[in-house]
Amino acid sequence: MPSDVPARSAPPVIPLVDYLELGPHPRLVARECRTCSARFFDRRNACASCGSTAGFDAVPLPVEGVLRTFTVVSVAAPGVPVPYAAGVVDLGGTSVRANLVNVKPDPLQLRTGMAVRLATFGLGTDREGITAIGFGFEPGEPQERQST
């Protein structure tokens, strides 16, 4: 028997940055130079590595990576809660800077070389009900890879 109640649609969300793809399996997408394969997250007309204007292709990045370096921030702009940890994560040869989330910003709990995975979270909702989604990396063991 059909229901007279309309289906509820998911609240609208937008990524904080254009290189964050949302959906059931959020991921970061880099732009890769067609000439030299250098990767960038921002929009550009020419490659900063080789100068080529041949264009760029979208390249999905792994959601799991390795923490290469980090710092614990103890002084920030007014209204920004401290302390928090910021780091550089290697995603299979492409580095991204991001905050470390779902972990205490304690140098004794963080270490270079530790496995991390992409995490997304809501940053706030505007008057029209649209929620901005940000990303960071949380500690996590790499998923087992299935052999084919």
mmCIF file of N, CA and C in Angstrom:
data_model
loop_
_atom_site.group_PDB
_atom_site.id
_atom_site.type_symbol
_atom_site.label_atom_id
_atom_site.label_comp_id
_atom_site.label_asym_id
_atom_site.label_seq_id
_atom_site.Cartn_x
_atom_site.Cartn_y
_atom_site.Cartn_z
ATOM 1 N N MET A 1 0.843 -1.171 0.000
ATOM 2 C CA MET A 1 0.000 0.000 0.000
ATOM 3 C C MET A 1 0.891 1.237 0.000
ATOM 4 N N PRO A 2 0.725 2.154 -0.977
ATOM 5 C CA PRO A 2 1.595 3.327 -1.038
ATOM 6 C C PRO A 2 1.369 4.271 0.126
ATOM 7 N N SER A 3 2.437 4.918 0.519
ATOM 8 C CA SER A 3 2.371 5.867 1.625
ATOM 9 C C SER A 3 2.056 7.259 1.085
ATOM 10 N N ASP A 4 1.248 8.011 1.819
ATOM 11 C CA ASP A 4 0.934 9.392 1.452
ATOM 12 C C ASP A 4 1.962 10.368 2.001
ATOM 13 N N VAL A 5 2.913 9.852 2.775
ATOM 14 C CA VAL A 5 3.938 10.704 3.369
ATOM 15 C C VAL A 5 5.081 10.825 2.374
ATOM 16 N N PRO A 6 5.435 12.067 1.974
ATOM 17 C CA PRO A 6 6.545 12.223 1.020
ATOM 18 C C PRO A 6 7.864 11.776 1.644
ATOM 19 N N ALA A 7 8.716 11.208 0.809
ATOM 20 C CA ALA A 7 10.040 10.775 1.274
ATOM 21 C C ALA A 7 10.851 11.998 1.668
ATOM 22 N N ARG A 8 11.581 11.872 2.759
ATOM 23 C CA ARG A 8 12.433 12.980 3.211
ATOM 24 C C ARG A 8 13.740 12.937 2.437
ATOM 25 N N SER A 9 14.126 14.068 1.931
ATOM 26 C CA SER A 9 15.419 14.124 1.255
ATOM 27 C C SER A 9 16.491 14.448 2.281
ATOM 28 N N ALA A 10 17.705 14.039 1.966
ATOM 29 C CA ALA A 10 18.829 14.309 2.859
ATOM 30 C C ALA A 10 19.067 15.809 2.925
ATOM 31 N N PRO A 11 19.443 16.321 4.090
ATOM 32 C CA PRO A 11 19.737 17.748 4.184
ATOM 33 C C PRO A 11 20.874 18.104 3.228
ATOM 34 N N PRO A 12 20.818 19.269 2.608
ATOM 35 C CA PRO A 12 21.871 19.633 1.657
ATOM 36 C C PRO A 12 23.208 19.880 2.358
ATOM 37 N N VAL A 13 24.268 19.396 1.705
ATOM 38 C CA VAL A 13 25.617 19.588 2.219
ATOM 39 C C VAL A 13 26.511 20.058 1.080
ATOM 40 N N ILE A 14 27.551 20.790 1.446
ATOM 41 C CA ILE A 14 28.548 21.211 0.464
ATOM 42 C C ILE A 14 29.930 20.991 1.073
ATOM 43 N N PRO A 15 30.902 20.606 0.245
ATOM 44 C CA PRO A 15 32.260 20.440 0.767
ATOM 45 C C PRO A 15 32.907 21.799 1.012
ATOM 46 N N LEU A 16 33.719 21.885 2.049
ATOM 47 C CA LEU A 16 34.422 23.132 2.358
ATOM 48 C C LEU A 16 35.413 23.493 1.256
ATOM 49 N N VAL A 17 36.016 22.482 0.631
ATOM 50 C CA VAL A 17 36.972 22.691 -0.458
ATOM 51 C C VAL A 17 36.513 21.896 -1.669
ATOM 52 N N ASP A 18 36.847 22.373 -2.863
ATOM 53 C CA ASP A 18 36.340 21.705 -4.058
ATOM 54 C C ASP A 18 37.026 20.378 -4.353
ATOM 55 N N TYR A 19 38.116 20.054 -3.680
ATOM 56 C CA TYR A 19 38.776 18.777 -3.909
ATOM 57 C C TYR A 19 38.314 17.679 -2.943
ATOM 58 N N LEU A 20 37.291 17.964 -2.149
ATOM 59 C CA LEU A 20 36.663 16.958 -1.288
ATOM 60 C C LEU A 20 35.388 16.492 -1.972
ATOM 61 N N GLU A 21 35.340 15.222 -2.356
ATOM 62 C CA GLU A 21 34.130 14.641 -2.945
ATOM 63 C C GLU A 21 33.340 13.992 -1.830
ATOM 64 N N LEU A 22 32.071 14.380 -1.727
ATOM 65 C CA LEU A 22 31.202 13.804 -0.706
ATOM 66 C C LEU A 22 30.446 12.627 -1.304
ATOM 67 N N GLY A 23 29.627 11.991 -0.507
ATOM 68 C CA GLY A 23 28.859 10.838 -0.956
ATOM 69 C C GLY A 23 29.040 9.710 0.031
ATOM 70 N N PRO A 24 28.626 8.512 -0.368
ATOM 71 C CA PRO A 24 28.730 7.379 0.560
ATOM 72 C C PRO A 24 30.166 7.075 0.978
ATOM 73 N N HIS A 25 31.119 7.367 0.083
ATOM 74 C CA HIS A 25 32.530 7.110 0.369
ATOM 75 C C HIS A 25 33.339 8.368 0.041
ATOM 76 N N PRO A 26 33.354 9.343 0.969
ATOM 77 C CA PRO A 26 34.073 10.596 0.704
ATOM 78 C C PRO A 26 35.549 10.335 0.384
ATOM 79 N N ARG A 27 36.105 11.211 -0.455
ATOM 80 C CA ARG A 27 37.511 11.087 -0.833
ATOM 81 C C ARG A 27 38.015 12.433 -1.325
ATOM 82 N N LEU A 28 39.338 12.560 -1.354
ATOM 83 C CA LEU A 28 39.974 13.732 -1.922
ATOM 84 C C LEU A 28 40.329 13.430 -3.379
ATOM 85 N N VAL A 29 40.250 14.458 -4.212
ATOM 86 C CA VAL A 29 40.576 14.302 -5.629
ATOM 87 C C VAL A 29 41.577 15.386 -5.999
ATOM 88 N N ALA A 30 42.751 14.959 -6.482
ATOM 89 C CA ALA A 30 43.794 15.897 -6.906
ATOM 90 C C ALA A 30 43.686 16.128 -8.406
ATOM 91 N N ARG A 31 44.331 17.189 -8.853
ATOM 92 C CA ARG A 31 44.460 17.453 -10.288
ATOM 93 C C ARG A 31 45.893 17.088 -10.677
ATOM 94 N N GLU A 32 46.013 16.202 -11.677
ATOM 95 C CA GLU A 32 47.323 15.705 -12.090
ATOM 96 C C GLU A 32 47.689 16.262 -13.457
ATOM 97 N N CYS A 33 48.887 16.826 -13.550
ATOM 98 C CA CYS A 33 49.386 17.384 -14.804
ATOM 99 C C CYS A 33 49.494 16.275 -15.851
ATOM 100 N N ARG A 34 48.966 16.536 -17.037
ATOM 101 C CA ARG A 34 49.019 15.548 -18.124
ATOM 102 C C ARG A 34 50.440 15.370 -18.661
ATOM 103 N N THR A 35 51.321 16.329 -18.405
ATOM 104 C CA THR A 35 52.686 16.255 -18.930
ATOM 105 C C THR A 35 53.640 15.583 -17.947
ATOM 106 N N CYS A 36 53.652 16.030 -16.695
ATOM 107 C CA CYS A 36 54.664 15.527 -15.755
ATOM 108 C C CYS A 36 54.092 14.748 -14.571
ATOM 109 N N SER A 37 52.775 14.671 -14.459
ATOM 110 C CA SER A 37 52.083 13.931 -13.390
ATOM 111 C C SER A 37 52.175 14.587 -12.015
ATOM 112 N N ALA A 38 52.640 15.834 -11.934
ATOM 113 C CA ALA A 38 52.623 16.543 -10.649
ATOM 114 C C ALA A 38 51.159 16.720 -10.241
ATOM 115 N N ARG A 39 50.902 16.678 -8.945
ATOM 116 C CA ARG A 39 49.526 16.781 -8.451
ATOM 117 C C ARG A 39 49.328 18.031 -7.615
ATOM 118 N N PHE A 40 48.139 18.618 -7.771
ATOM 119 C CA PHE A 40 47.766 19.848 -7.071
ATOM 120 C C PHE A 40 46.312 19.731 -6.625
ATOM 121 N N PHE A 41 45.953 20.502 -5.607
ATOM 122 C CA PHE A 41 44.575 20.498 -5.139
ATOM 123 C C PHE A 41 43.792 21.702 -5.640
ATOM 124 N N ASP A 42 44.468 22.742 -6.024
ATOM 125 C CA ASP A 42 43.755 23.942 -6.451
ATOM 126 C C ASP A 42 43.616 23.978 -7.970
ATOM 127 N N ARG A 43 42.733 24.834 -8.439
ATOM 128 C CA ARG A 43 42.546 25.019 -9.871
ATOM 129 C C ARG A 43 43.715 25.843 -10.397
ATOM 130 N N ARG A 44 44.229 25.469 -11.558
ATOM 131 C CA ARG A 44 45.337 26.222 -12.141
ATOM 132 C C ARG A 44 45.303 26.086 -13.655
ATOM 133 N N ASN A 45 45.907 27.054 -14.313
ATOM 134 C CA ASN A 45 45.955 27.067 -15.774
ATOM 135 C C ASN A 45 47.226 26.437 -16.321
ATOM 136 N N ALA A 46 48.279 26.399 -15.518
ATOM 137 C CA ALA A 46 49.550 25.810 -15.934
ATOM 138 C C ALA A 46 50.140 25.060 -14.752
ATOM 139 N N CYS A 47 50.956 24.091 -15.065
ATOM 140 C CA CYS A 47 51.594 23.280 -14.030
ATOM 141 C C CYS A 47 52.725 24.068 -13.376
ATOM 142 N N ALA A 48 52.728 24.118 -12.065
ATOM 143 C CA ALA A 48 53.787 24.816 -11.332
ATOM 144 C C ALA A 48 55.089 24.030 -11.344
ATOM 145 N N SER A 49 55.025 22.761 -11.713
ATOM 146 C CA SER A 49 56.226 21.941 -11.734
ATOM 147 C C SER A 49 56.955 22.022 -13.072
ATOM 148 N N CYS A 50 56.206 21.872 -14.179
ATOM 149 C CA CYS A 50 56.870 21.839 -15.491
ATOM 150 C C CYS A 50 56.454 22.981 -16.418
ATOM 151 N N GLY A 51 55.451 23.761 -16.027
ATOM 152 C CA GLY A 51 55.010 24.887 -16.834
ATOM 153 C C GLY A 51 54.047 24.528 -17.953
ATOM 154 N N SER A 52 53.721 23.270 -18.092
ATOM 155 C CA SER A 52 52.842 22.821 -19.172
ATOM 156 C C SER A 52 51.438 23.422 -19.053
ATOM 157 N N THR A 53 50.833 23.685 -20.191
ATOM 158 C CA THR A 53 49.434 24.121 -20.234
ATOM 159 C C THR A 53 48.576 23.044 -20.899
ATOM 160 N N ALA A 54 49.070 21.789 -20.906
ATOM 161 C CA ALA A 54 48.352 20.673 -21.535
ATOM 162 C C ALA A 54 47.111 20.271 -20.759
ATOM 163 N N GLY A 55 46.979 20.736 -19.531
ATOM 164 C CA GLY A 55 45.791 20.438 -18.743
ATOM 165 C C GLY A 55 46.039 19.455 -17.618
ATOM 166 N N PHE A 56 44.967 19.165 -16.930
ATOM 167 C CA PHE A 56 45.018 18.333 -15.733
ATOM 168 C C PHE A 56 43.879 17.327 -15.767
ATOM 169 N N ASP A 57 44.106 16.170 -15.153
ATOM 170 C CA ASP A 57 43.080 15.146 -15.012
ATOM 171 C C ASP A 57 42.783 14.960 -13.527
ATOM 172 N N ALA A 58 41.518 14.681 -13.211
ATOM 173 C CA ALA A 58 41.127 14.402 -11.827
ATOM 174 C C ALA A 58 41.627 13.015 -11.439
ATOM 175 N N VAL A 59 42.268 12.926 -10.262
ATOM 176 C CA VAL A 59 42.803 11.664 -9.775
ATOM 177 C C VAL A 59 42.304 11.442 -8.346
ATOM 178 N N PRO A 60 41.438 10.435 -8.137
ATOM 179 C CA PRO A 60 40.999 10.130 -6.776
ATOM 180 C C PRO A 60 42.175 9.623 -5.948
ATOM 181 N N LEU A 61 42.252 10.070 -4.719
ATOM 182 C CA LEU A 61 43.347 9.664 -3.834
ATOM 183 C C LEU A 61 42.871 8.611 -2.848
ATOM 184 N N PRO A 62 43.791 7.809 -2.329
ATOM 185 C CA PRO A 62 43.408 6.835 -1.300
ATOM 186 C C PRO A 62 42.865 7.551 -0.069
ATOM 187 N N VAL A 63 41.994 6.889 0.665
ATOM 188 C CA VAL A 63 41.454 7.479 1.892
ATOM 189 C C VAL A 63 42.326 7.146 3.096
ATOM 190 N N GLU A 64 43.300 6.271 2.894
ATOM 191 C CA GLU A 64 44.229 5.907 3.957
ATOM 192 C C GLU A 64 45.620 6.396 3.596
ATOM 193 N N GLY A 65 46.345 6.842 4.608
ATOM 194 C CA GLY A 65 47.673 7.348 4.350
ATOM 195 C C GLY A 65 48.564 7.213 5.567
ATOM 196 N N VAL A 66 49.679 7.940 5.520
ATOM 197 C CA VAL A 66 50.687 7.892 6.572
ATOM 198 C C VAL A 66 50.985 9.318 7.024
ATOM 199 N N LEU A 67 50.984 9.518 8.324
ATOM 200 C CA LEU A 67 51.322 10.820 8.893
ATOM 201 C C LEU A 67 52.825 11.031 8.759
ATOM 202 N N ARG A 68 53.228 12.054 8.006
ATOM 203 C CA ARG A 68 54.652 12.315 7.766
ATOM 204 C C ARG A 68 55.250 13.281 8.775
ATOM 205 N N THR A 69 54.460 14.277 9.195
ATOM 206 C CA THR A 69 54.913 15.224 10.208
ATOM 207 C C THR A 69 53.688 15.852 10.841
ATOM 208 N N PHE A 70 53.846 16.426 12.029
ATOM 209 C CA PHE A 70 52.717 17.075 12.697
ATOM 210 C C PHE A 70 53.234 18.098 13.684
ATOM 211 N N THR A 71 52.331 18.948 14.106
ATOM 212 C CA THR A 71 52.619 19.904 15.168
ATOM 213 C C THR A 71 51.373 20.060 16.016
ATOM 214 N N VAL A 72 51.564 20.360 17.272
ATOM 215 C CA VAL A 72 50.433 20.665 18.157
ATOM 216 C C VAL A 72 50.359 22.184 18.263
ATOM 217 N N VAL A 73 49.241 22.722 17.833
ATOM 218 C CA VAL A 73 49.034 24.168 17.829
ATOM 219 C C VAL A 73 48.446 24.578 19.172
ATOM 220 N N SER A 74 49.106 25.517 19.845
ATOM 221 C CA SER A 74 48.616 25.948 21.158
ATOM 222 C C SER A 74 48.174 27.401 21.172
ATOM 223 N N VAL A 75 48.460 28.153 20.099
ATOM 224 C CA VAL A 75 48.017 29.543 19.988
ATOM 225 C C VAL A 75 47.380 29.695 18.614
ATOM 226 N N ALA A 76 46.144 30.206 18.577
ATOM 227 C CA ALA A 76 45.430 30.348 17.307
ATOM 228 C C ALA A 76 44.638 31.653 17.313
ATOM 229 N N ALA A 77 43.958 31.894 16.224
ATOM 230 C CA ALA A 77 43.123 33.087 16.105
ATOM 231 C C ALA A 77 42.011 33.051 17.152
ATOM 232 N N PRO A 78 41.488 34.213 17.522
ATOM 233 C CA PRO A 78 40.391 34.246 18.491
ATOM 234 C C PRO A 78 39.229 33.373 18.021
ATOM 235 N N GLY A 79 38.685 32.586 18.951
ATOM 236 C CA GLY A 79 37.554 31.732 18.639
ATOM 237 C C GLY A 79 37.923 30.341 18.153
ATOM 238 N N VAL A 80 39.204 30.116 17.872
ATOM 239 C CA VAL A 80 39.641 28.788 17.424
ATOM 240 C C VAL A 80 40.124 28.023 18.648
ATOM 241 N N PRO A 81 39.446 26.913 18.972
ATOM 242 C CA PRO A 81 39.841 26.164 20.171
ATOM 243 C C PRO A 81 41.231 25.531 20.018
ATOM 244 N N VAL A 82 42.022 25.646 21.054
ATOM 245 C CA VAL A 82 43.341 25.033 21.094
ATOM 246 C C VAL A 82 43.438 24.178 22.344
ATOM 247 N N PRO A 83 44.299 23.214 22.405
ATOM 248 C CA PRO A 83 45.227 22.812 21.363
ATOM 249 C C PRO A 83 44.546 21.930 20.320
ATOM 250 N N TYR A 84 45.169 21.872 19.139
ATOM 251 C CA TYR A 84 44.780 20.923 18.107
ATOM 252 C C TYR A 84 46.037 20.509 17.360
ATOM 253 N N ALA A 85 45.942 19.395 16.657
ATOM 254 C CA ALA A 85 47.097 18.890 15.920
ATOM 255 C C ALA A 85 46.867 19.075 14.431
ATOM 256 N N ALA A 86 47.891 19.556 13.746
ATOM 257 C CA ALA A 86 47.866 19.699 12.295
ATOM 258 C C ALA A 86 49.013 18.869 11.749
ATOM 259 N N GLY A 87 48.815 18.307 10.571
ATOM 260 C CA GLY A 87 49.863 17.453 10.037
ATOM 261 C C GLY A 87 49.914 17.436 8.525
ATOM 262 N N VAL A 88 50.898 16.723 8.030
ATOM 263 C CA VAL A 88 51.035 16.453 6.599
ATOM 264 C C VAL A 88 50.894 14.950 6.437
ATOM 265 N N VAL A 89 49.964 14.554 5.551
ATOM 266 C CA VAL A 89 49.659 13.149 5.335
ATOM 267 C C VAL A 89 50.058 12.769 3.911
ATOM 268 N N ASP A 90 50.740 11.644 3.792
ATOM 269 C CA ASP A 90 51.110 11.101 2.482
ATOM 270 C C ASP A 90 50.023 10.127 2.058
ATOM 271 N N LEU A 91 49.364 10.442 0.940
ATOM 272 C CA LEU A 91 48.326 9.580 0.384
ATOM 273 C C LEU A 91 48.870 8.910 -0.878
ATOM 274 N N GLY A 92 49.742 7.954 -0.701
ATOM 275 C CA GLY A 92 50.290 7.228 -1.837
ATOM 276 C C GLY A 92 51.122 8.082 -2.769
ATOM 277 N N GLY A 93 51.912 8.999 -2.227
ATOM 278 C CA GLY A 93 52.775 9.837 -3.041
ATOM 279 C C GLY A 93 52.270 11.263 -3.206
ATOM 280 N N THR A 94 51.059 11.537 -2.789
ATOM 281 C CA THR A 94 50.507 12.896 -2.824
ATOM 282 C C THR A 94 50.342 13.359 -1.385
ATOM 283 N N SER A 95 50.907 14.507 -1.047
ATOM 284 C CA SER A 95 50.822 15.021 0.316
ATOM 285 C C SER A 95 49.691 16.023 0.456
ATOM 286 N N VAL A 96 49.035 15.983 1.607
ATOM 287 C CA VAL A 96 47.968 16.934 1.914
ATOM 288 C C VAL A 96 48.137 17.387 3.362
ATOM 289 N N ARG A 97 47.906 18.685 3.573
ATOM 290 C CA ARG A 97 47.929 19.229 4.933
ATOM 291 C C ARG A 97 46.508 19.197 5.479
ATOM 292 N N ALA A 98 46.377 18.798 6.738
ATOM 293 C CA ALA A 98 45.053 18.739 7.358
ATOM 294 C C ALA A 98 45.206 18.630 8.870
ATOM 295 N N ASN A 99 44.120 18.899 9.558
ATOM 296 C CA ASN A 99 44.114 18.695 11.001
ATOM 297 C C ASN A 99 43.926 17.217 11.300
ATOM 298 N N LEU A 100 44.433 16.811 12.444
ATOM 299 C CA LEU A 100 44.234 15.451 12.925
ATOM 300 C C LEU A 100 43.020 15.496 13.852
ATOM 301 N N VAL A 101 42.070 14.619 13.609
ATOM 302 C CA VAL A 101 40.806 14.645 14.338
ATOM 303 C C VAL A 101 40.580 13.323 15.062
ATOM 304 N N ASN A 102 39.672 13.363 16.022
ATOM 305 C CA ASN A 102 39.305 12.173 16.802
ATOM 306 C C ASN A 102 40.500 11.564 17.525
ATOM 307 N N VAL A 103 41.410 12.437 17.939
ATOM 308 C CA VAL A 103 42.584 12.019 18.700
ATOM 309 C C VAL A 103 43.006 13.194 19.573
ATOM 310 N N LYS A 104 43.540 12.904 20.756
ATOM 311 C CA LYS A 104 44.051 13.977 21.598
ATOM 312 C C LYS A 104 45.264 14.604 20.920
ATOM 313 N N PRO A 105 45.343 15.929 20.914
ATOM 314 C CA PRO A 105 46.511 16.589 20.313
ATOM 315 C C PRO A 105 47.715 16.505 21.251
ATOM 316 N N ASP A 106 48.173 15.298 21.457
ATOM 317 C CA ASP A 106 49.243 15.025 22.411
ATOM 318 C C ASP A 106 50.398 14.356 21.664
ATOM 319 N N PRO A 107 51.583 14.966 21.689
ATOM 320 C CA PRO A 107 52.724 14.372 20.985
ATOM 321 C C PRO A 107 53.048 12.947 21.441
ATOM 322 N N LEU A 108 52.576 12.566 22.618
ATOM 323 C CA LEU A 108 52.825 11.206 23.086
ATOM 324 C C LEU A 108 51.869 10.204 22.445
ATOM 325 N N GLN A 109 50.739 10.695 21.895
ATOM 326 C CA GLN A 109 49.783 9.798 21.235
ATOM 327 C C GLN A 109 49.924 9.814 19.716
ATOM 328 N N LEU A 110 50.627 10.796 19.196
ATOM 329 C CA LEU A 110 50.830 10.916 17.756
ATOM 330 C C LEU A 110 52.268 10.559 17.436
ATOM 331 N N ARG A 111 52.483 10.011 16.249
ATOM 332 C CA ARG A 111 53.852 9.717 15.839
ATOM 333 C C ARG A 111 53.947 9.745 14.318
ATOM 334 N N THR A 112 55.064 10.194 13.820
ATOM 335 C CA THR A 112 55.263 10.144 12.379
ATOM 336 C C THR A 112 55.290 8.683 11.962
ATOM 337 N N GLY A 113 54.760 8.418 10.782
ATOM 338 C CA GLY A 113 54.688 7.047 10.284
ATOM 339 C C GLY A 113 53.416 6.311 10.661
ATOM 340 N N MET A 114 52.582 6.938 11.516
ATOM 341 C CA MET A 114 51.359 6.233 11.911
ATOM 342 C C MET A 114 50.338 6.250 10.781
ATOM 343 N N ALA A 115 49.525 5.195 10.718
ATOM 344 C CA ALA A 115 48.471 5.090 9.715
ATOM 345 C C ALA A 115 47.325 6.023 10.092
ATOM 346 N N VAL A 116 46.790 6.721 9.100
ATOM 347 C CA VAL A 116 45.644 7.595 9.298
ATOM 348 C C VAL A 116 44.649 7.377 8.156
ATOM 349 N N ARG A 117 43.407 7.796 8.382
ATOM 350 C CA ARG A 117 42.389 7.681 7.334
ATOM 351 C C ARG A 117 41.551 8.952 7.310
ATOM 352 N N LEU A 118 41.020 9.233 6.147
ATOM 353 C CA LEU A 118 40.193 10.416 5.936
ATOM 354 C C LEU A 118 38.949 10.361 6.813
ATOM 355 N N ALA A 119 38.601 11.481 7.406
ATOM 356 C CA ALA A 119 37.364 11.608 8.191
ATOM 357 C C ALA A 119 36.701 12.923 7.794
ATOM 358 N N THR A 120 35.389 12.906 7.658
ATOM 359 C CA THR A 120 34.650 14.126 7.342
ATOM 360 C C THR A 120 33.745 14.481 8.509
ATOM 361 N N PHE A 121 33.383 15.768 8.586
ATOM 362 C CA PHE A 121 32.554 16.232 9.697
ATOM 363 C C PHE A 121 31.885 17.542 9.311
ATOM 364 N N GLY A 122 30.743 17.792 9.933
ATOM 365 C CA GLY A 122 30.023 19.034 9.701
ATOM 366 C C GLY A 122 30.696 20.187 10.405
ATOM 367 N N LEU A 123 30.753 21.324 9.706
ATOM 368 C CA LEU A 123 31.384 22.518 10.267
ATOM 369 C C LEU A 123 30.369 23.555 10.724
ATOM 370 N N GLY A 124 29.151 23.434 10.258
ATOM 371 C CA GLY A 124 28.113 24.398 10.608
ATOM 372 C C GLY A 124 27.062 24.426 9.511
ATOM 373 N N THR A 125 25.915 24.952 9.879
ATOM 374 C CA THR A 125 24.779 25.027 8.956
ATOM 375 C C THR A 125 24.350 26.472 8.824
ATOM 376 N N ASP A 126 24.100 26.908 7.594
ATOM 377 C CA ASP A 126 23.687 28.291 7.375
ATOM 378 C C ASP A 126 22.172 28.442 7.532
ATOM 379 N N ARG A 127 21.679 29.652 7.325
ATOM 380 C CA ARG A 127 20.255 29.945 7.512
ATOM 381 C C ARG A 127 19.347 29.188 6.542
ATOM 382 N N GLU A 128 19.919 28.757 5.421
ATOM 383 C CA GLU A 128 19.125 28.006 4.445
ATOM 384 C C GLU A 128 19.176 26.506 4.692
ATOM 385 N N GLY A 129 19.856 26.082 5.748
ATOM 386 C CA GLY A 129 19.917 24.664 6.096
ATOM 387 C C GLY A 129 21.010 23.888 5.401
ATOM 388 N N ILE A 130 21.945 24.583 4.772
ATOM 389 C CA ILE A 130 23.040 23.911 4.081
ATOM 390 C C ILE A 130 24.211 23.755 5.046
ATOM 391 N N THR A 131 24.715 22.528 5.148
ATOM 392 C CA THR A 131 25.816 22.237 6.057
ATOM 393 C C THR A 131 27.121 22.129 5.291
ATOM 394 N N ALA A 132 28.141 22.840 5.777
ATOM 395 C CA ALA A 132 29.488 22.741 5.198
ATOM 396 C C ALA A 132 30.190 21.531 5.813
ATOM 397 N N ILE A 133 30.830 20.738 4.963
ATOM 398 C CA ILE A 133 31.528 19.538 5.412
ATOM 399 C C ILE A 133 33.032 19.738 5.229
ATOM 400 N N GLY A 134 33.773 19.519 6.305
ATOM 401 C CA GLY A 134 35.222 19.609 6.270
ATOM 402 C C GLY A 134 35.837 18.228 6.363
ATOM 403 N N PHE A 135 37.167 18.176 6.318
ATOM 404 C CA PHE A 135 37.845 16.890 6.436
ATOM 405 C C PHE A 135 39.089 17.029 7.302
ATOM 406 N N GLY A 136 39.510 15.919 7.806
ATOM 407 C CA GLY A 136 40.746 15.793 8.547
ATOM 408 C C GLY A 136 41.173 14.337 8.449
ATOM 409 N N PHE A 137 42.145 13.961 9.239
ATOM 410 C CA PHE A 137 42.587 12.569 9.259
ATOM 411 C C PHE A 137 42.596 12.082 10.693
ATOM 412 N N GLU A 138 42.123 10.847 10.873
ATOM 413 C CA GLU A 138 42.088 10.234 12.187
ATOM 414 C C GLU A 138 42.976 9.000 12.196
ATOM 415 N N PRO A 139 43.471 8.625 13.384
ATOM 416 C CA PRO A 139 44.302 7.428 13.450
ATOM 417 C C PRO A 139 43.513 6.224 12.967
ATOM 418 N N GLY A 140 44.186 5.338 12.307
ATOM 419 C CA GLY A 140 43.520 4.126 11.855
ATOM 420 C C GLY A 140 44.479 3.182 11.193
ATOM 421 N N GLU A 141 44.253 1.927 11.421
ATOM 422 C CA GLU A 141 45.062 0.906 10.775
ATOM 423 C C GLU A 141 44.588 0.760 9.336
ATOM 424 N N PRO A 142 45.493 0.525 8.414
ATOM 425 C CA PRO A 142 45.098 0.339 7.015
ATOM 426 C C PRO A 142 44.155 -0.851 6.894
ATOM 427 N N GLN A 143 43.157 -0.721 6.010
ATOM 428 C CA GLN A 143 42.262 -1.837 5.718
ATOM 429 C C GLN A 143 43.067 -2.910 5.019
ATOM 430 N N GLU A 144 42.717 -4.168 5.269
ATOM 431 C CA GLU A 144 43.407 -5.249 4.571
ATOM 432 C C GLU A 144 43.053 -5.166 3.089
ATOM 433 N N ARG A 145 44.039 -5.313 2.267
ATOM 434 C CA ARG A 145 43.825 -5.286 0.832
ATOM 435 C C ARG A 145 43.433 -6.679 0.373
ATOM 436 N N GLN A 146 42.408 -6.728 -0.468
ATOM 437 C CA GLN A 146 41.985 -8.018 -1.008
ATOM 438 C C GLN A 146 42.828 -8.329 -2.230
ATOM 439 N N SER A 147 43.308 -9.539 -2.309
ATOM 440 C CA SER A 147 44.076 -9.924 -3.487
ATOM 441 C C SER A 147 43.122 -10.354 -4.599
ATOM 442 N N THR A 148 43.528 -10.072 -5.835
ATOM 443 C CA THR A 148 42.678 -10.430 -6.966
ATOM 444 C C THR A 148 43.275 -11.541 -7.769
#
